[in-house]
Short mmCIF file of C-alpha atoms in Angstrom, two decimals:
data_model
loop_
_atom_site.label_atom_id
_atom_site.label_comp_id
_atom_site.label_asym_id
_atom_site.label_seq_id
_atom_site.Cartn_x
_atom_site.Cartn_y
_atom_site.Cartn_z
CA GLU R 26 -15.55 -7.25 -1.03
CA PRO R 27 -17.67 -8.20 -4.07
CA ILE R 28 -20.17 -11.02 -3.75
CA LEU R 29 -19.49 -13.66 -6.38
CA ALA R 30 -22.24 -15.02 -8.63
CA ASP R 31 -21.60 -18.60 -7.62
CA TRP R 32 -22.12 -17.59 -3.98
CA LYS R 33 -25.75 -16.84 -4.82
CA THR R 34 -26.13 -20.40 -6.05
CA ALA R 35 -24.45 -21.67 -2.87
CA VAL R 36 -26.91 -19.67 -0.72
CA ALA R 37 -29.89 -21.12 -2.60
CA GLU R 38 -28.55 -24.65 -2.23
CA ARG R 39 -27.72 -24.23 1.48
CA PHE R 40 -31.13 -22.92 2.48
CA HIS R 41 -33.16 -24.86 -0.06
CA ASP R 42 -34.50 -27.38 2.47
CA SER R 43 -35.67 -24.71 4.92
CA GLN R 44 -39.28 -23.77 4.27
CA ASP R 45 -38.89 -20.21 5.54
CA PHE R 46 -36.33 -19.45 2.81
CA MET R 47 -37.57 -17.27 -0.07
CA TYR R 48 -36.22 -16.91 -3.60
CA LYS R 49 -38.16 -14.15 -5.37
CA ARG R 50 -37.67 -13.07 -9.00
CA MET R 51 -39.34 -9.89 -10.32
CA ARG R 52 -39.52 -8.50 -13.85
CA ARG R 53 -40.10 -5.06 -15.34
CA GLY R 54 -39.87 -4.95 -19.10
CA GLY R 55 -36.51 -6.40 -20.01
CA GLU R 56 -35.09 -5.91 -16.52
CA HIS R 57 -35.28 -8.27 -13.59
CA ILE R 58 -34.04 -8.57 -10.02
CA GLU R 59 -33.74 -11.55 -7.68
CA LEU R 60 -34.09 -11.60 -3.89
CA LEU R 61 -32.79 -14.33 -1.58
CA LEU R 62 -33.78 -14.11 2.08
CA VAL R 63 -35.04 -15.98 5.16
CA LYS R 64 -38.57 -14.68 5.76
CA THR R 65 -38.63 -15.22 9.49
CA THR R 66 -35.55 -13.09 10.20
CA VAL R 67 -36.13 -10.06 7.93
CA ASP R 68 -38.36 -7.03 8.26
CA TRP R 69 -40.47 -7.73 5.19
CA GLN R 70 -42.11 -4.30 5.18
CA SER R 71 -38.70 -2.62 4.93
CA VAL R 72 -37.68 -4.98 2.14
CA HIS R 73 -40.87 -4.17 0.24
CA GLU R 74 -40.52 -0.42 0.67
CA ASN R 75 -36.77 -0.15 0.03
CA LEU R 76 -36.11 -2.79 -2.61
CA ILE R 77 -39.28 -3.96 -4.34
CA LEU R 78 -41.39 -0.81 -4.77
CA PRO R 79 -38.49 1.33 -6.09
CA PHE R 80 -37.84 -1.29 -8.77
CA TYR R 81 -41.26 -0.45 -10.29
CA ASP R 82 -40.93 3.32 -9.74
CA ARG R 83 -40.46 5.07 -13.11
CA ASN R 84 -38.38 7.82 -11.58
CA ILE R 85 -35.93 5.33 -10.09
CA ALA R 86 -36.12 2.42 -12.55
CA GLU R 87 -33.37 3.68 -14.85
CA TYR R 88 -30.98 4.20 -11.93
CA TYR R 89 -32.17 1.32 -9.75
CA GLU R 90 -28.74 -0.24 -9.39
CA ASP R 91 -27.20 3.05 -8.30
CA TYR R 92 -30.15 3.62 -5.97
CA ALA R 93 -29.74 0.20 -4.35
CA ALA R 94 -25.99 0.68 -3.96
CA SER R 95 -26.61 3.96 -2.12
CA LEU R 96 -28.94 2.52 0.53
CA PRO R 97 -27.56 2.93 4.06
CA LYS R 98 -28.34 -0.67 4.97
CA ARG R 99 -25.63 -2.05 2.69
CA ALA R 100 -23.56 -4.86 4.18
CA GLN R 101 -20.53 -6.84 3.06
CA ALA R 102 -19.35 -10.42 3.25
CA SER R 103 -15.77 -11.43 2.52
CA THR R 104 -16.29 -15.20 2.55
CA LEU R 105 -19.06 -17.59 1.59
CA ALA R 106 -19.37 -18.75 5.21
CA GLU R 107 -19.84 -15.17 6.37
CA LEU R 108 -22.44 -14.60 3.65
CA LEU R 109 -24.41 -17.67 4.75
CA GLU R 110 -24.36 -16.49 8.35
CA LYS R 111 -25.61 -13.03 7.35
CA ILE R 112 -28.47 -14.48 5.31
CA ALA R 113 -29.50 -16.58 8.30
CA ASP R 114 -29.21 -13.47 10.49
CA GLY R 115 -31.74 -11.45 8.47
CA HIS R 116 -29.76 -10.01 5.55
CA VAL R 117 -31.19 -9.88 2.02
CA LEU R 118 -29.22 -10.82 -1.10
CA LEU R 119 -30.18 -8.73 -4.14
CA ASP R 120 -29.11 -9.64 -7.68
CA THR R 121 -29.77 -6.75 -10.10
CA GLY R 122 -28.41 -8.65 -13.10
CA ARG R 123 -25.18 -6.67 -13.13
CA SER R 124 -24.19 -6.79 -9.48
CA ILE R 125 -25.05 -8.70 -6.31
CA LEU R 126 -25.65 -6.64 -3.18
CA LEU R 127 -26.26 -7.51 0.46
CA PHE R 128 -28.57 -5.52 2.77
CA ASP R 129 -29.25 -5.63 6.48
CA PHE R 130 -33.02 -5.84 7.03
CA ARG R 131 -33.05 -7.83 10.26
CA ALA R 132 -36.34 -8.03 12.15
CA GLN R 133 -36.42 -6.84 15.76
CA PRO R 134 -39.23 -8.82 17.42
CA GLN R 135 -37.93 -8.44 20.96
CA GLN R 136 -39.91 -5.22 21.35
CA GLU R 137 -43.17 -7.08 20.75
CA VAL R 138 -42.80 -10.20 22.90
CA ARG R 139 -43.88 -10.63 26.50
CA GLU R 140 -41.76 -11.17 29.57
CA ALA R 141 -41.13 -14.70 30.84
CA THR R 142 -43.36 -15.53 33.81
CA VAL R 143 -42.99 -19.30 34.26
CA GLU R 144 -39.20 -19.81 34.05
CA THR R 145 -37.80 -16.68 35.65
CA VAL R 146 -34.12 -15.91 36.12
CA ILE R 147 -32.28 -13.24 38.07
CA GLN R 148 -29.70 -12.57 35.37
CA GLY R 149 -30.34 -13.22 31.70
CA PRO R 150 -32.88 -12.43 28.98
CA LEU R 151 -36.37 -11.61 30.19
CA ASN R 152 -38.38 -12.21 27.01
CA SER R 153 -40.31 -15.36 26.18
CA PHE R 154 -41.98 -16.93 23.18
CA SER R 155 -45.12 -15.36 21.79
CA GLU R 156 -48.21 -16.92 20.23
CA ASP R 157 -47.07 -16.10 16.70
CA LEU R 158 -45.23 -18.97 15.01
CA ASP R 159 -43.09 -16.89 12.65
CA ARG R 160 -42.09 -14.57 15.46
CA ASN R 161 -41.00 -17.53 17.57
CA VAL R 162 -38.86 -18.87 14.73
CA THR R 163 -37.40 -15.39 14.43
CA LEU R 164 -36.52 -15.36 18.13
CA LEU R 165 -34.66 -18.63 17.69
CA ARG R 166 -32.81 -17.56 14.55
CA LEU R 167 -31.72 -14.27 16.09
CA ARG R 168 -30.19 -16.18 19.02
CA CYS R 169 -28.59 -18.91 16.95
CA TYR R 170 -28.24 -17.60 13.40
CA LEU R 171 -26.19 -20.40 11.91
CA PRO R 172 -26.84 -21.34 8.26
CA SER R 173 -27.35 -24.94 9.34
CA ILE R 174 -30.50 -24.02 11.29
CA THR R 175 -33.38 -25.53 9.32
CA VAL R 176 -37.14 -25.08 9.64
CA ASP R 177 -39.66 -27.74 8.61
CA ARG R 178 -43.34 -26.85 8.70
CA MET R 179 -46.20 -29.28 9.24
CA THR R 180 -49.80 -29.23 10.45
CA ALA R 181 -51.50 -31.11 13.28
CA GLY R 182 -55.21 -31.75 13.80
CA SER R 183 -57.50 -33.08 11.12
CA ARG R 184 -59.83 -30.08 11.46
CA SER R 185 -57.78 -27.36 13.14
CA LYS R 186 -54.76 -27.75 10.80
CA THR R 187 -52.60 -26.05 13.41
CA HIS R 188 -49.27 -24.94 11.99
CA ILE R 189 -46.18 -26.53 13.54
CA ALA R 190 -42.52 -25.67 12.92
CA MET R 191 -39.66 -28.06 13.66
CA VAL R 192 -36.42 -26.15 14.08
CA TYR R 193 -33.12 -28.02 14.20
CA ASP R 194 -29.44 -27.76 13.38
CA SER R 195 -28.96 -29.97 10.33
CA ASP R 196 -25.27 -30.42 11.18
CA LYS R 197 -25.95 -31.77 14.69
CA ALA R 198 -29.51 -33.09 14.90
CA ASP R 199 -30.00 -36.85 14.89
CA PRO R 200 -31.81 -37.79 11.63
CA ALA R 201 -33.50 -40.72 13.39
CA VAL R 202 -35.01 -38.39 16.02
CA LEU R 203 -36.15 -35.95 13.33
CA SER R 204 -37.78 -38.62 11.18
CA GLU R 205 -39.48 -40.15 14.22
CA LEU R 206 -40.86 -36.75 15.25
CA LYS R 207 -42.26 -36.16 11.77
CA ARG R 208 -43.79 -39.63 11.73
CA ARG R 209 -45.52 -39.02 15.06
CA VAL R 210 -46.89 -35.67 13.88
CA GLU R 211 -48.25 -37.25 10.72
CA ARG R 212 -50.04 -40.00 12.64
CA ILE R 213 -51.92 -37.57 14.93
CA ARG R 214 -55.64 -38.19 14.46
CA MET R 215 -57.02 -35.63 16.92
CA PRO R 216 -59.46 -33.24 15.23
CA VAL R 217 -58.20 -30.18 17.14
CA VAL R 218 -54.68 -29.58 18.48
CA GLN R 219 -54.38 -26.17 20.07
CA ALA R 220 -51.85 -26.28 22.93
CA ILE R 221 -48.22 -27.32 23.20
CA GLY R 222 -48.99 -29.48 26.24
CA GLN R 223 -51.53 -31.43 24.22
CA LEU R 224 -48.99 -31.85 21.44
CA ALA R 225 -46.41 -33.09 23.96
CA LEU R 226 -48.79 -35.86 25.05
CA LEU R 227 -49.48 -36.84 21.44
CA LEU R 228 -45.78 -36.93 20.54
CA GLY R 229 -44.52 -38.55 23.74
CA ASP R 230 -43.56 -42.20 24.06
CA SER R 231 -46.41 -42.87 26.47
CA ASN R 232 -49.49 -40.88 27.47
CA HIS R 233 -49.82 -42.94 30.68
CA GLY R 234 -46.29 -42.53 32.01
CA LEU R 235 -45.72 -40.57 35.17
CA PHE R 236 -42.67 -38.58 34.03
CA PRO R 237 -42.66 -36.26 31.00
CA ARG R 238 -40.67 -37.30 27.94
CA LEU R 239 -40.63 -33.89 26.24
CA LEU R 240 -39.55 -30.62 27.82
CA VAL R 241 -41.86 -27.62 27.53
CA THR R 242 -40.18 -24.22 27.83
CA GLU R 243 -41.18 -20.61 27.32
CA ARG R 244 -37.62 -19.28 27.03
CA PRO R 245 -36.00 -18.68 23.62
CA ASP R 246 -32.52 -18.80 25.19
CA ARG R 247 -33.15 -22.32 26.54
CA ALA R 248 -34.47 -23.42 23.15
CA ALA R 249 -31.42 -21.91 21.40
CA LEU R 250 -29.12 -23.72 23.82
CA ASN R 251 -30.90 -26.99 23.09
CA LEU R 252 -30.54 -26.31 19.36
CA SER R 253 -26.79 -25.99 19.79
CA GLN R 254 -26.81 -29.38 21.56
CA GLY R 255 -28.37 -31.09 18.53
CA LYS R 256 -31.94 -31.27 19.83
CA VAL R 257 -35.11 -30.56 17.86
CA ILE R 258 -37.36 -27.65 18.84
CA VAL R 259 -41.08 -27.93 18.05
CA LEU R 260 -43.07 -24.68 17.90
CA MET R 261 -46.82 -24.35 17.50
CA ASP R 262 -48.89 -21.46 16.25
CA GLY R 263 -51.07 -19.93 18.96
CA THR R 264 -49.08 -21.05 22.01
CA PRO R 265 -46.13 -19.26 23.69
CA PHE R 266 -44.18 -22.43 24.49
CA ALA R 267 -41.78 -24.78 22.71
CA LEU R 268 -41.09 -28.51 22.90
CA THR R 269 -37.61 -30.01 23.05
CA ALA R 270 -36.76 -33.56 21.95
CA PRO R 271 -35.06 -35.72 23.03
CA THR R 272 -34.76 -35.00 26.75
CA THR R 273 -33.09 -36.46 29.81
CA LEU R 274 -33.82 -36.18 33.52
CA PHE R 275 -31.00 -33.64 33.78
CA ASP R 276 -32.85 -31.23 31.46
CA PHE R 277 -35.80 -30.97 33.83
CA PHE R 278 -33.59 -30.01 36.78
CA SER R 279 -31.46 -27.45 34.93
CA SER R 280 -32.18 -23.76 34.77
CA MET R 281 -30.82 -21.11 32.44
CA GLU R 282 -29.50 -19.46 35.58
CA ASP R 283 -26.87 -22.24 35.63
CA ILE R 284 -25.02 -20.75 32.66
CA TYR R 285 -25.46 -17.16 33.84
CA GLN R 286 -23.68 -17.84 37.15
CA ASN R 287 -20.11 -18.96 37.79
CA TYR R 288 -19.20 -22.64 38.03
CA ILE R 289 -19.26 -23.00 41.82
CA ILE R 290 -22.60 -21.24 42.26
CA SER R 291 -24.26 -23.10 39.38
CA ARG R 292 -23.11 -26.47 40.74
CA PHE R 293 -24.30 -25.54 44.22
CA LEU R 294 -27.74 -24.65 42.88
CA MET R 295 -27.84 -27.88 40.90
CA ILE R 296 -27.01 -29.99 43.95
CA LEU R 297 -29.60 -28.04 45.94
CA ARG R 298 -32.30 -28.96 43.42
CA TYR R 299 -31.50 -32.67 43.56
CA PHE R 300 -31.44 -32.54 47.36
CA ALA R 301 -34.82 -30.75 47.39
CA VAL R 302 -36.32 -33.45 45.17
CA PHE R 303 -34.95 -36.17 47.46
CA VAL R 304 -36.47 -34.41 50.49
CA CYS R 305 -39.82 -33.96 48.73
CA LEU R 306 -39.98 -37.64 47.81
CA THR R 307 -38.78 -39.24 51.03
CA LEU R 308 -39.56 -36.92 53.96
CA PRO R 309 -43.28 -37.82 54.40
CA ALA R 310 -42.54 -41.53 53.97
CA ALA R 311 -39.58 -41.34 56.39
CA TYR R 312 -41.78 -39.62 59.00
CA VAL R 313 -44.32 -42.44 58.82
CA ALA R 314 -41.59 -45.11 58.92
CA VAL R 315 -39.97 -43.55 61.98
CA THR R 316 -43.11 -42.93 64.01
CA ALA R 317 -44.89 -46.18 63.17
CA TYR R 318 -42.10 -48.74 62.72
CA ASN R 319 -38.56 -47.65 63.48
CA PRO R 320 -38.35 -44.92 66.17
CA GLU R 321 -34.99 -46.39 67.28
CA VAL R 322 -33.20 -44.77 64.33
CA LEU R 323 -33.61 -41.34 65.97
CA ARG R 324 -31.92 -39.93 69.05
CA VAL R 325 -33.92 -40.59 72.20
CA GLU R 326 -34.61 -36.89 72.76
CA LEU R 327 -35.98 -36.42 69.21
CA ALA R 328 -38.05 -39.60 69.38
CA LEU R 329 -39.60 -38.48 72.67
CA SER R 330 -40.27 -35.01 71.24
CA ILE R 331 -42.12 -36.47 68.24
CA ALA R 332 -44.06 -38.87 70.50
CA GLY R 333 -45.04 -35.99 72.77
CA ASN R 334 -46.27 -33.91 69.83
CA ARG R 335 -48.35 -36.82 68.56
CA PHE R 336 -49.79 -37.72 71.97
CA ALA R 337 -53.12 -35.93 71.30
CA VAL R 338 -53.44 -37.01 67.64
CA PRO R 339 -56.25 -39.60 67.51
CA TYR R 340 -55.25 -41.50 64.34
CA PRO R 341 -52.17 -43.21 62.86
CA ALA R 342 -49.22 -41.31 61.42
CA PHE R 343 -49.85 -42.31 57.81
CA LEU R 344 -53.39 -40.90 57.93
CA GLU R 345 -52.09 -37.69 59.50
CA VAL R 346 -49.51 -37.31 56.73
CA PHE R 347 -51.99 -38.15 53.98
CA VAL R 348 -54.62 -35.65 55.18
CA MET R 349 -52.11 -32.81 55.50
CA MET R 350 -50.51 -33.55 52.12
CA VAL R 351 -53.91 -33.56 50.41
CA ALA R 352 -54.74 -30.26 52.15
CA MET R 353 -51.51 -28.78 50.80
CA GLU R 354 -52.32 -30.04 47.29
CA LEU R 355 -55.69 -28.31 47.51
CA LEU R 356 -54.04 -25.05 48.55
CA VAL R 357 -51.57 -25.25 45.65
CA GLU R 358 -54.35 -25.92 43.13
CA ALA R 359 -56.44 -23.10 44.59
CA SER R 360 -53.52 -20.68 44.22
CA ILE R 361 -53.27 -21.62 40.53
CA ARG R 362 -57.00 -21.39 39.73
CA LEU R 363 -57.93 -18.29 41.72
CA PRO R 364 -57.59 -14.84 40.11
CA LYS R 365 -54.11 -13.41 40.57
CA ALA R 366 -55.40 -10.44 42.55
CA ILE R 367 -56.69 -12.62 45.41
CA GLY R 368 -55.01 -15.99 44.84
CA SER R 369 -51.86 -15.51 46.87
CA ALA R 370 -53.61 -13.72 49.74
CA ALA R 371 -56.43 -16.26 49.98
CA THR R 372 -54.17 -19.31 49.97
CA THR R 373 -51.67 -17.79 52.43
CA VAL R 374 -54.38 -16.88 54.93
CA GLY R 375 -56.13 -20.22 54.38
CA GLY R 376 -52.91 -22.15 54.94
CA LEU R 377 -52.04 -20.31 58.14
CA ILE R 378 -55.53 -20.66 59.61
CA LEU R 379 -55.82 -24.30 58.56
CA GLY R 380 -52.42 -25.28 59.99
CA GLN R 381 -52.84 -23.38 63.25
CA ALA R 382 -56.41 -24.55 63.83
CA ALA R 383 -55.58 -28.19 63.07
CA THR R 384 -52.61 -28.09 65.45
CA GLU R 385 -54.55 -26.46 68.30
CA ALA R 386 -57.44 -28.90 67.84
CA GLY R 387 -55.06 -31.83 68.21
CA LEU R 388 -55.86 -33.20 64.74
CA VAL R 389 -52.24 -33.01 63.59
CA SER R 390 -48.93 -32.55 65.34
CA SER R 391 -46.92 -29.37 65.01
CA ILE R 392 -43.98 -31.27 63.49
CA MET R 393 -46.34 -32.49 60.75
CA VAL R 394 -47.03 -28.89 59.73
CA ILE R 395 -43.26 -28.32 59.44
CA ILE R 396 -42.86 -31.45 57.31
CA VAL R 397 -45.68 -30.52 54.94
CA ALA R 398 -44.33 -26.99 54.49
CA THR R 399 -40.83 -28.35 53.83
CA VAL R 400 -42.16 -30.80 51.24
CA ALA R 401 -44.13 -28.06 49.47
CA ILE R 402 -41.17 -25.68 49.35
CA SER R 403 -38.87 -28.44 48.11
CA ASN R 404 -41.27 -29.27 45.29
CA PHE R 405 -41.32 -25.65 44.11
CA VAL R 406 -37.52 -25.73 43.60
CA VAL R 407 -37.90 -27.85 40.44
CA PRO R 408 -37.57 -25.45 37.44
CA ILE R 409 -39.90 -27.31 35.03
CA ASN R 410 -43.55 -27.60 36.06
CA ALA R 411 -44.16 -30.94 34.31
CA MET R 412 -41.46 -32.61 36.41
CA SER R 413 -42.71 -30.84 39.54
CA PHE R 414 -46.18 -32.36 39.02
CA ALA R 415 -44.67 -35.83 38.50
CA ILE R 416 -42.72 -35.59 41.76
CA ARG R 417 -45.86 -34.47 43.60
CA VAL R 418 -47.54 -37.72 42.53
CA ALA R 419 -44.50 -40.00 43.02
CA LYS R 420 -44.17 -39.17 46.71
CA TYR R 421 -47.54 -40.83 47.42
CA GLY R 422 -46.17 -44.14 46.11
CA LEU R 423 -43.24 -43.96 48.53
CA LEU R 424 -45.63 -42.99 51.31
CA ALA R 425 -47.72 -46.11 50.63
CA SER R 426 -44.61 -48.34 50.67
CA ALA R 427 -43.40 -46.86 53.97
CA THR R 428 -46.87 -47.23 55.48
CA LEU R 429 -46.86 -50.96 54.74
CA PHE R 430 -43.24 -51.92 55.46
CA GLY R 431 -41.49 -49.04 57.25
CA PHE R 432 -37.95 -48.13 56.22
CA LEU R 433 -37.67 -51.36 54.25
CA GLY R 434 -40.70 -50.31 52.23
CA LEU R 435 -39.21 -46.85 51.69
CA ALA R 436 -35.99 -48.39 50.37
CA LEU R 437 -37.89 -50.78 48.12
CA GLY R 438 -40.11 -47.99 46.83
CA PHE R 439 -37.15 -45.76 46.07
CA ALA R 440 -35.36 -48.63 44.28
CA THR R 441 -38.54 -49.31 42.27
CA LEU R 442 -38.73 -45.65 41.27
CA ILE R 443 -35.13 -45.66 40.06
CA GLY R 444 -35.78 -48.92 38.19
CA TYR R 445 -38.79 -47.35 36.51
CA LEU R 446 -36.71 -44.35 35.45
CA THR R 447 -34.11 -46.66 33.87
CA THR R 448 -36.78 -48.12 31.57
CA ILE R 449 -37.85 -44.74 30.19
CA GLU R 450 -36.49 -43.49 26.88
CA SER R 451 -37.03 -40.25 25.01
CA PHE R 452 -36.70 -40.92 21.28
CA GLY R 453 -34.15 -43.65 21.92
CA GLN R 454 -32.10 -41.74 24.49
CA PRO R 455 -31.96 -43.06 28.08
CA PHE R 456 -34.00 -40.81 30.33
CA LEU R 457 -31.92 -41.48 33.44
CA LYS R 458 -28.84 -39.88 31.96
CA LEU R 459 -28.31 -37.52 34.85
CA PHE R 460 -25.63 -35.37 33.25
CA GLU R 461 -25.10 -34.27 29.69
CA ASN R 462 -21.60 -33.86 28.37
CA ASP R 463 -20.56 -30.79 30.28
CA ASP R 464 -20.45 -28.38 27.35
CA ARG R 465 -23.15 -26.05 28.57
CA GLN R 466 -20.58 -23.34 29.09
CA VAL R 467 -19.18 -23.85 25.60
CA LYS R 468 -22.30 -23.97 23.49
CA PRO R 469 -23.42 -20.35 24.05
CA THR R 470 -19.90 -19.27 23.08
CA GLN R 471 -20.14 -21.25 19.87
CA MET R 472 -23.39 -19.47 19.06
CA LEU R 473 -21.63 -16.12 19.43
CA ILE R 474 -19.00 -17.07 16.86
CA GLY R 475 -21.63 -16.47 14.19
CA LYS R 476 -21.31 -12.74 14.90
CA GLY R 477 -17.84 -12.65 13.44
CA GLN R 478 -15.96 -13.37 16.64
CA SER R 479 -13.21 -15.86 17.11
CA PRO R 480 -13.58 -18.46 19.90
CA GLU R 481 -11.01 -16.53 21.94
CA ASP R 482 -12.93 -13.25 21.51
CA ALA R 483 -16.21 -14.93 22.38
CA GLN R 484 -14.72 -16.26 25.61
#
């Protein structure tokens, strides 16, 4: 189908606000050509070699239109909507003055990006963001190539001038959130901004809050899913992570594995994560409350077993718990800081020797070792590291409450934690919104419709 001249104007108007859109006009004598493309989704070297250089080649100049029409990368669009989707997907619109042609010069950056190491999944894409800003925008556009996807570029840092890209769906993103994000970027006064975690602190609602307000992810598929939900993705040059705004508590406990598994399995895994967080927060405090204040809540046999294990321990239960939890924190930090070749081996051996020696010496009870290991494993279930760190800190507050007032203190501490969460907002959205509208299974399908499929075919 021919591409109409007014469609070219519609393409320019649709992508005009996106700063990675290029309109290029070239002249040679009395002839001229015009190129319309999205820079971050096309292979610019192929465009230069196949379309621009031949235009200035004397041997081809006279037959340039016939030459262009014979290229094997020709594509077609039967409707304006399809044309807009193809331009967003990495196609180039060429106006020779007598005809308008469409070419497929999509970039293929997946071969150059690294594998995800922080947010791993069993089934699903393995690649992650890179440290190149344009390549990261390309990864997003190739996963969600709707014409409404818009890119705004800014800089952060008065001296570093680090490039930042805000990617959003102009049809779904909240303008208030977008304008607030831009305002916060503009008011950054730090001389050097060089990491996405640093940017998250500068853009967050509070630098002193315990829980994160912005989600940091390394996965392009998670970022594309958030785009389809109307959220804003912030990318930074030189860091292989992306920020998502706004966020809710649910976002930090969800994994991309949830949409790659069937409904029953994904819900089971989701419930398991919330249960693990509850165990991590309350188990040490409950142990102290039971042993020091309320042993009557347990069966007699279990209470006697715990008392027998603690018979040789020379100090109170809260001190026993605190010492072992601090020891576990040290082991976790050591495993992160040590070189990968020796980190896991050193911390595993150290943990085994430390736990066994402390138990045999009568410094801690054997049940305390089980509790500390359970708490550590439960904390590792949280998919997002920022939330995992917050939970590691929050459990000490509940431990202090239980140490002072027993089970009553544990209940009061847990109620205080929930009350604190209700006061948190992320760009005007309540943070304690446990569940999004359950369209996570629908959104990826909607992204596939851009490939020319109907909703029924995409399902």
